[in-house]
CSV table of C-alpha atoms in Angstrom, one decimal:
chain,number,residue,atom,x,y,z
V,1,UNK,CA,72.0,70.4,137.8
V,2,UNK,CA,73.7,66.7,137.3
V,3,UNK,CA,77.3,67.2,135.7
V,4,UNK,CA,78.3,64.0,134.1
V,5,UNK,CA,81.9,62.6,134.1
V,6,UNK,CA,82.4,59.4,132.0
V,7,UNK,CA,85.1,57.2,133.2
V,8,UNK,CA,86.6,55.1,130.5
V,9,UNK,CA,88.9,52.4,132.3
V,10,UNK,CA,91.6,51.5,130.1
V,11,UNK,CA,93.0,48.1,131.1
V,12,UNK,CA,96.8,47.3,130.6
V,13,UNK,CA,97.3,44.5,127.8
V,14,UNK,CA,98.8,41.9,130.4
V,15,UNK,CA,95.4,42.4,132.4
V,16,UNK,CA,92.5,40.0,132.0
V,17,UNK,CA,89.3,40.8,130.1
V,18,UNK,CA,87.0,41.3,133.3
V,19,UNK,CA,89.5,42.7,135.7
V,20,UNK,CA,88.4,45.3,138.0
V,21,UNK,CA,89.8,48.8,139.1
V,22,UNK,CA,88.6,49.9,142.4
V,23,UNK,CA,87.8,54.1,143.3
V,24,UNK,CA,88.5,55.0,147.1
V,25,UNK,CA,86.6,58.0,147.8
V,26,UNK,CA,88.2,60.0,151.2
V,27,UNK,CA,85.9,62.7,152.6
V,28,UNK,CA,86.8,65.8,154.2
V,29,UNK,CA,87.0,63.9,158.0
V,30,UNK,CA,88.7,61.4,156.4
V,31,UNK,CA,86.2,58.8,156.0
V,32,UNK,CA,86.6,56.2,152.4
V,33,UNK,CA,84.3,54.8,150.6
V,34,UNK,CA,85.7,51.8,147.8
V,35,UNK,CA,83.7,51.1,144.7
V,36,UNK,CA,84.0,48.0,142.4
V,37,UNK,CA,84.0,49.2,139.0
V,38,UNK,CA,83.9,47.4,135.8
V,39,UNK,CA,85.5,48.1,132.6
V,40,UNK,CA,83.8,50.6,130.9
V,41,UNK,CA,82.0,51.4,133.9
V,42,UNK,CA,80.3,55.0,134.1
V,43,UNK,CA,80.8,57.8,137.5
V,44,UNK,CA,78.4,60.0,137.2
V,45,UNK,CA,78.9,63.3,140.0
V,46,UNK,CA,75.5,65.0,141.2
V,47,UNK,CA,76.7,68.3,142.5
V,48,UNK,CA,72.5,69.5,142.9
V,49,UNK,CA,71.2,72.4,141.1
V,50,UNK,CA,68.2,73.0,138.7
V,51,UNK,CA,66.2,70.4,137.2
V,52,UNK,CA,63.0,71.3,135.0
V,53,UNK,CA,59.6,70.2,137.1
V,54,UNK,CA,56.7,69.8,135.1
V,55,UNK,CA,53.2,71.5,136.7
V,56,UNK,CA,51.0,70.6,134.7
V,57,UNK,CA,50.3,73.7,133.0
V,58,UNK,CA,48.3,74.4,130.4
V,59,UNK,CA,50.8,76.2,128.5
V,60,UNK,CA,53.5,73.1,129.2
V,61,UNK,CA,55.9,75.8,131.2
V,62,UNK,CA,58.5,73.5,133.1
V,63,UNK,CA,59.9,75.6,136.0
V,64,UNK,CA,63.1,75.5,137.8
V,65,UNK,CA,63.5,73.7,140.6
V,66,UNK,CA,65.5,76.3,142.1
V,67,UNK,CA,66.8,79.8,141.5
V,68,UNK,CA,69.6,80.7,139.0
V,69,UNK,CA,72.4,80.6,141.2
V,70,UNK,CA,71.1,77.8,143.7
V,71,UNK,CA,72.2,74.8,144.6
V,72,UNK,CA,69.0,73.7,146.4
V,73,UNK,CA,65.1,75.1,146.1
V,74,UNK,CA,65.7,76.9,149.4
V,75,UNK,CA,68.7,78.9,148.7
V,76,UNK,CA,68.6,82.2,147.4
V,77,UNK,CA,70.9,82.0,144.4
V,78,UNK,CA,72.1,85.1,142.2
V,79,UNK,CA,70.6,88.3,142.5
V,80,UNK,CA,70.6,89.9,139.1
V,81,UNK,CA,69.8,93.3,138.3
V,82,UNK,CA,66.9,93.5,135.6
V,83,UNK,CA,69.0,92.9,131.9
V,84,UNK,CA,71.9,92.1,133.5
V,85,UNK,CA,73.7,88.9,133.1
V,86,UNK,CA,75.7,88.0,136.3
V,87,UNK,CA,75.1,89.1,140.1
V,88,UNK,CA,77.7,91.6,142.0
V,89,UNK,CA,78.1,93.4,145.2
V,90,UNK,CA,75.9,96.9,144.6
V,91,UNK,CA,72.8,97.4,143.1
V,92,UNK,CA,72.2,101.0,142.9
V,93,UNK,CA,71.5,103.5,139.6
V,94,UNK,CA,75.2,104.2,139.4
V,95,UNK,CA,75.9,100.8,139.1
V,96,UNK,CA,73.2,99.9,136.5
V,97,UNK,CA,74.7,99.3,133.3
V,98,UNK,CA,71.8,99.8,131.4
V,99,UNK,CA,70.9,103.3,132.5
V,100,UNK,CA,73.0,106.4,130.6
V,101,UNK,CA,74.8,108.1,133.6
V,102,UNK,CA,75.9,111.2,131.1
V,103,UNK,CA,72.0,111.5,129.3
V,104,UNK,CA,70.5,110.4,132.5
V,105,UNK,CA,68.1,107.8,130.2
V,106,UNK,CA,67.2,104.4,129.7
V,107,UNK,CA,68.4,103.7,126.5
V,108,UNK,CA,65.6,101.9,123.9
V,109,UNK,CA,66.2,98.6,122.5
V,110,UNK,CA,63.3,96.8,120.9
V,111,UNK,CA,64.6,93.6,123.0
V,112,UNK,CA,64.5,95.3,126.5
V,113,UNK,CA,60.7,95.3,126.3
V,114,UNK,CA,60.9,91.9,126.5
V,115,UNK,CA,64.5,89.9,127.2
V,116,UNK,CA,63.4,86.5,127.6
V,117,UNK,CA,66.3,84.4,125.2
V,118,UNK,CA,67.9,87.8,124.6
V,119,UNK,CA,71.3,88.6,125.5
V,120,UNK,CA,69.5,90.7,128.5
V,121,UNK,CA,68.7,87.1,129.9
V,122,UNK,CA,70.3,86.3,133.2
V,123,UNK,CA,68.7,82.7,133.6
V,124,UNK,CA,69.9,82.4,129.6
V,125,UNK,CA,73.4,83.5,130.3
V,126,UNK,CA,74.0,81.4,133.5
V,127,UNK,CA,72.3,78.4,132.7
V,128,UNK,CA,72.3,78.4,128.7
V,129,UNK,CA,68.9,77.8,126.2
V,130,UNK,CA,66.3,76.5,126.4
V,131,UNK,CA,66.5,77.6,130.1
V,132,UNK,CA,65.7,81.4,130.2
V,133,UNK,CA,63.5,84.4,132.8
V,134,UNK,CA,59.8,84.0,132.5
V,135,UNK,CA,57.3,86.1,131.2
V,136,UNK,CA,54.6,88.2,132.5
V,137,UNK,CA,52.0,85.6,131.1
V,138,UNK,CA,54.0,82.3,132.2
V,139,UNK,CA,54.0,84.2,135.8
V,140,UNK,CA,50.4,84.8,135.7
V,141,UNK,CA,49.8,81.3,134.7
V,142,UNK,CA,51.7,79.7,137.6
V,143,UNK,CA,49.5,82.3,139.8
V,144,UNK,CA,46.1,81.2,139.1
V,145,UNK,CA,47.1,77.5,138.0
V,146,UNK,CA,48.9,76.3,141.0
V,147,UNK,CA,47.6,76.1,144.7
V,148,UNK,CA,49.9,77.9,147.1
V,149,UNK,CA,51.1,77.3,150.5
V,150,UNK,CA,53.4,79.2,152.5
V,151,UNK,CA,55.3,77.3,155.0
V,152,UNK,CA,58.8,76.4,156.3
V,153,UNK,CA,61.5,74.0,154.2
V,154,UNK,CA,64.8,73.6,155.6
V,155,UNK,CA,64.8,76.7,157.9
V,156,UNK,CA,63.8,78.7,155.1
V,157,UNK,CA,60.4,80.7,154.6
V,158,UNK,CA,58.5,80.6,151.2
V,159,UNK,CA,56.1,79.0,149.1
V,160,UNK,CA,55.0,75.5,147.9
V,161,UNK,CA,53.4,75.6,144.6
V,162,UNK,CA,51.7,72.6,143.8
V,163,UNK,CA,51.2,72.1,139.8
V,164,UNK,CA,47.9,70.7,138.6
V,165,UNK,CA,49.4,67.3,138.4
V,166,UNK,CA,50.2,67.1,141.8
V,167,UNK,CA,54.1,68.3,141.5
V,168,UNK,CA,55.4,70.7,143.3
V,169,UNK,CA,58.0,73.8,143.3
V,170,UNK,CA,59.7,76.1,146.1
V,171,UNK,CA,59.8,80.0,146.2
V,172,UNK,CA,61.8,80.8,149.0
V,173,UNK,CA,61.3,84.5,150.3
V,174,UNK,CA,64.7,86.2,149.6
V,175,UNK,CA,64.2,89.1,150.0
V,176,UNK,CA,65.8,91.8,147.4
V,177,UNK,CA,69.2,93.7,147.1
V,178,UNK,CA,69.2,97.4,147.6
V,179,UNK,CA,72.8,99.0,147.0
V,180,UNK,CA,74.5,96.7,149.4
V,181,UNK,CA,72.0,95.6,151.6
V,182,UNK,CA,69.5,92.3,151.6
V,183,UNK,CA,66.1,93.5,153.1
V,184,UNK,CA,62.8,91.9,153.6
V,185,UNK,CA,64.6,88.5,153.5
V,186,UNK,CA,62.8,85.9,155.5
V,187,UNK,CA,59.3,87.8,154.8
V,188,UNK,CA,59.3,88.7,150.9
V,189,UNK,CA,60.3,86.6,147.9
V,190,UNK,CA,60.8,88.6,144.4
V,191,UNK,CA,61.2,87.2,141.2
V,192,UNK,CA,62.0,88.8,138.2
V,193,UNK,CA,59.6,88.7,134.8
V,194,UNK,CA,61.1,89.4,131.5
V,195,UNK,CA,59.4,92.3,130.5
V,196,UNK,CA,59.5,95.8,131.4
V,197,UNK,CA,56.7,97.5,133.3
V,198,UNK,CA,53.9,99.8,131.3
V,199,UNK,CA,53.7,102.5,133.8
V,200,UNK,CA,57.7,103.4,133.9
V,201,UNK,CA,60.8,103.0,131.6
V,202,UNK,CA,62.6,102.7,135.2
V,203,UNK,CA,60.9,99.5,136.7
V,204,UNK,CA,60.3,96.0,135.4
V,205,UNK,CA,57.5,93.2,136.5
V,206,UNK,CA,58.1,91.0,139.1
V,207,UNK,CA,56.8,88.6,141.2
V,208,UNK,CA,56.5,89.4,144.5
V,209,UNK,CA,55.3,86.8,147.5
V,210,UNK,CA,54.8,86.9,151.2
V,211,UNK,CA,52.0,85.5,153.7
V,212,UNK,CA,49.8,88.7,152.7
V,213,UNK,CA,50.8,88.8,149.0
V,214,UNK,CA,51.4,86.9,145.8
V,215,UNK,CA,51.1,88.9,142.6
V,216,UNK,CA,52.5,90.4,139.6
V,217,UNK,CA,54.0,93.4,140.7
V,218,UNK,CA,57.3,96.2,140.0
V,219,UNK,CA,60.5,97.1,140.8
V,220,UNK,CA,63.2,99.3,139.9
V,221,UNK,CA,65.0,97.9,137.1
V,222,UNK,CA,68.5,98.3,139.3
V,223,UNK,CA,67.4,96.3,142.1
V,224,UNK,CA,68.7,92.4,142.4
V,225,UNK,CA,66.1,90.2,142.4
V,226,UNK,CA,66.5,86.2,142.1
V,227,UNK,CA,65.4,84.5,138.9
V,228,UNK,CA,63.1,81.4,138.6
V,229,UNK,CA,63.9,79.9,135.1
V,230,UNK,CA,61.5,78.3,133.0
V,231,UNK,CA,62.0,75.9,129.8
């Protein structure tokens, strides 16, 4: 994500028009770097992060360039549990805060059956609107639309998805958070879908990936799971 600064240089009256102000930029070894800059001139700082890549898809879906969370399209980013907003440390039932410890229930809300632009929207929260989790459909869509190839970017396993146009995306295999633990990370990528799963109240659609598998799929709502936005 580009985070623009706008640097309005504000000369001194005895100064000429056109004079100059030069930025020394010193790196952590020491190492500067001067800049000419003009009046008025504009810094703009590119920290990384998302950007929207267009596919190609039918449906005009733009999908993240990286997970919520990440810096790069290899790194892992967040892991959310299903609903919730922010990652954290344990992701167990206990620590679900959208399961009723006293009732032992899922609570209903007509949003949870689908929390894409809800408040239940992780990818909505962090990132703000128009960004938000995918659907089941838009998942589906990137399944049979795209042309798939795992391989190896940056050290990292995963998957290149190449749009119909020719651009491209990548799912890196992060594996999941169980209570405190990272497992299948390095084999297994799982992504969450914004809509909960029609064989269980408990569990939630996913994607999952790996050299044998690529699919809609579930998990347990109180699992963390990255989230691949989509516009």
């Amino acid at each position: 994500m580009k985070h623009f600064l706008t640097m309005f240089i504000m000369l001194a009256a005895a100064m000429a028009l056109h004079a100059q102000t030069k930025m020394i930029i010193r790196d952590v070894n020491g190492n500067t770097t001067t800049y000419t800059l003009q009046q008025g001139g504009v810094i703009e700082f590119d920290e990384g992060g998302i950007e929207a890549v267009d596919l190609g898809l039918p449906s005009g879906t733009q999908w993240g360039s990286c997970n919520v969370g990440a810096l790069h399209p290899e790194d892992d980013g967040a892991y959310f549990a299903w609903g919730e907003k922010s990652d954290k440390t344990m992701y167990s039932l206990s620590q679900y805060t959208l399961y009723d410890q006293v009732h032992g229930t899922y609570p209903y809300e007509e949003t949870l059956e689908n929390i894409a632009a809800t408040a239940y929207d992780g990818a909505a929260s962090q990132l703000g609107q128009p960004w938000k989790i995918p659907t089941k459909e838009q998942i589906d869509e990137l399944l049979k639309k795209c042309s798939w190839a795992w391989n190896v970017t940056n050290g990292v396993a995963g998957y290149t998805v190449t749009g119909p146009n020719g651009n491209k995306i990548f799912l890196p295999a992060a594996g999941k958070r169980v209570d405190s633990n990272t497992e299948n990370k390095g084999t297994t990528g799982y992504f969450w879908a914004s809509a909960l799963a029609d064989r269980s109240d408990f569990e939630a659609f996913t994607l999952e990936i790996s050299t044998a598998k690529r699919a809609i799929d579930y998990e347990n709502r109180f699992s963390g799971l990255p989230i691949r936005p989509v516009k």
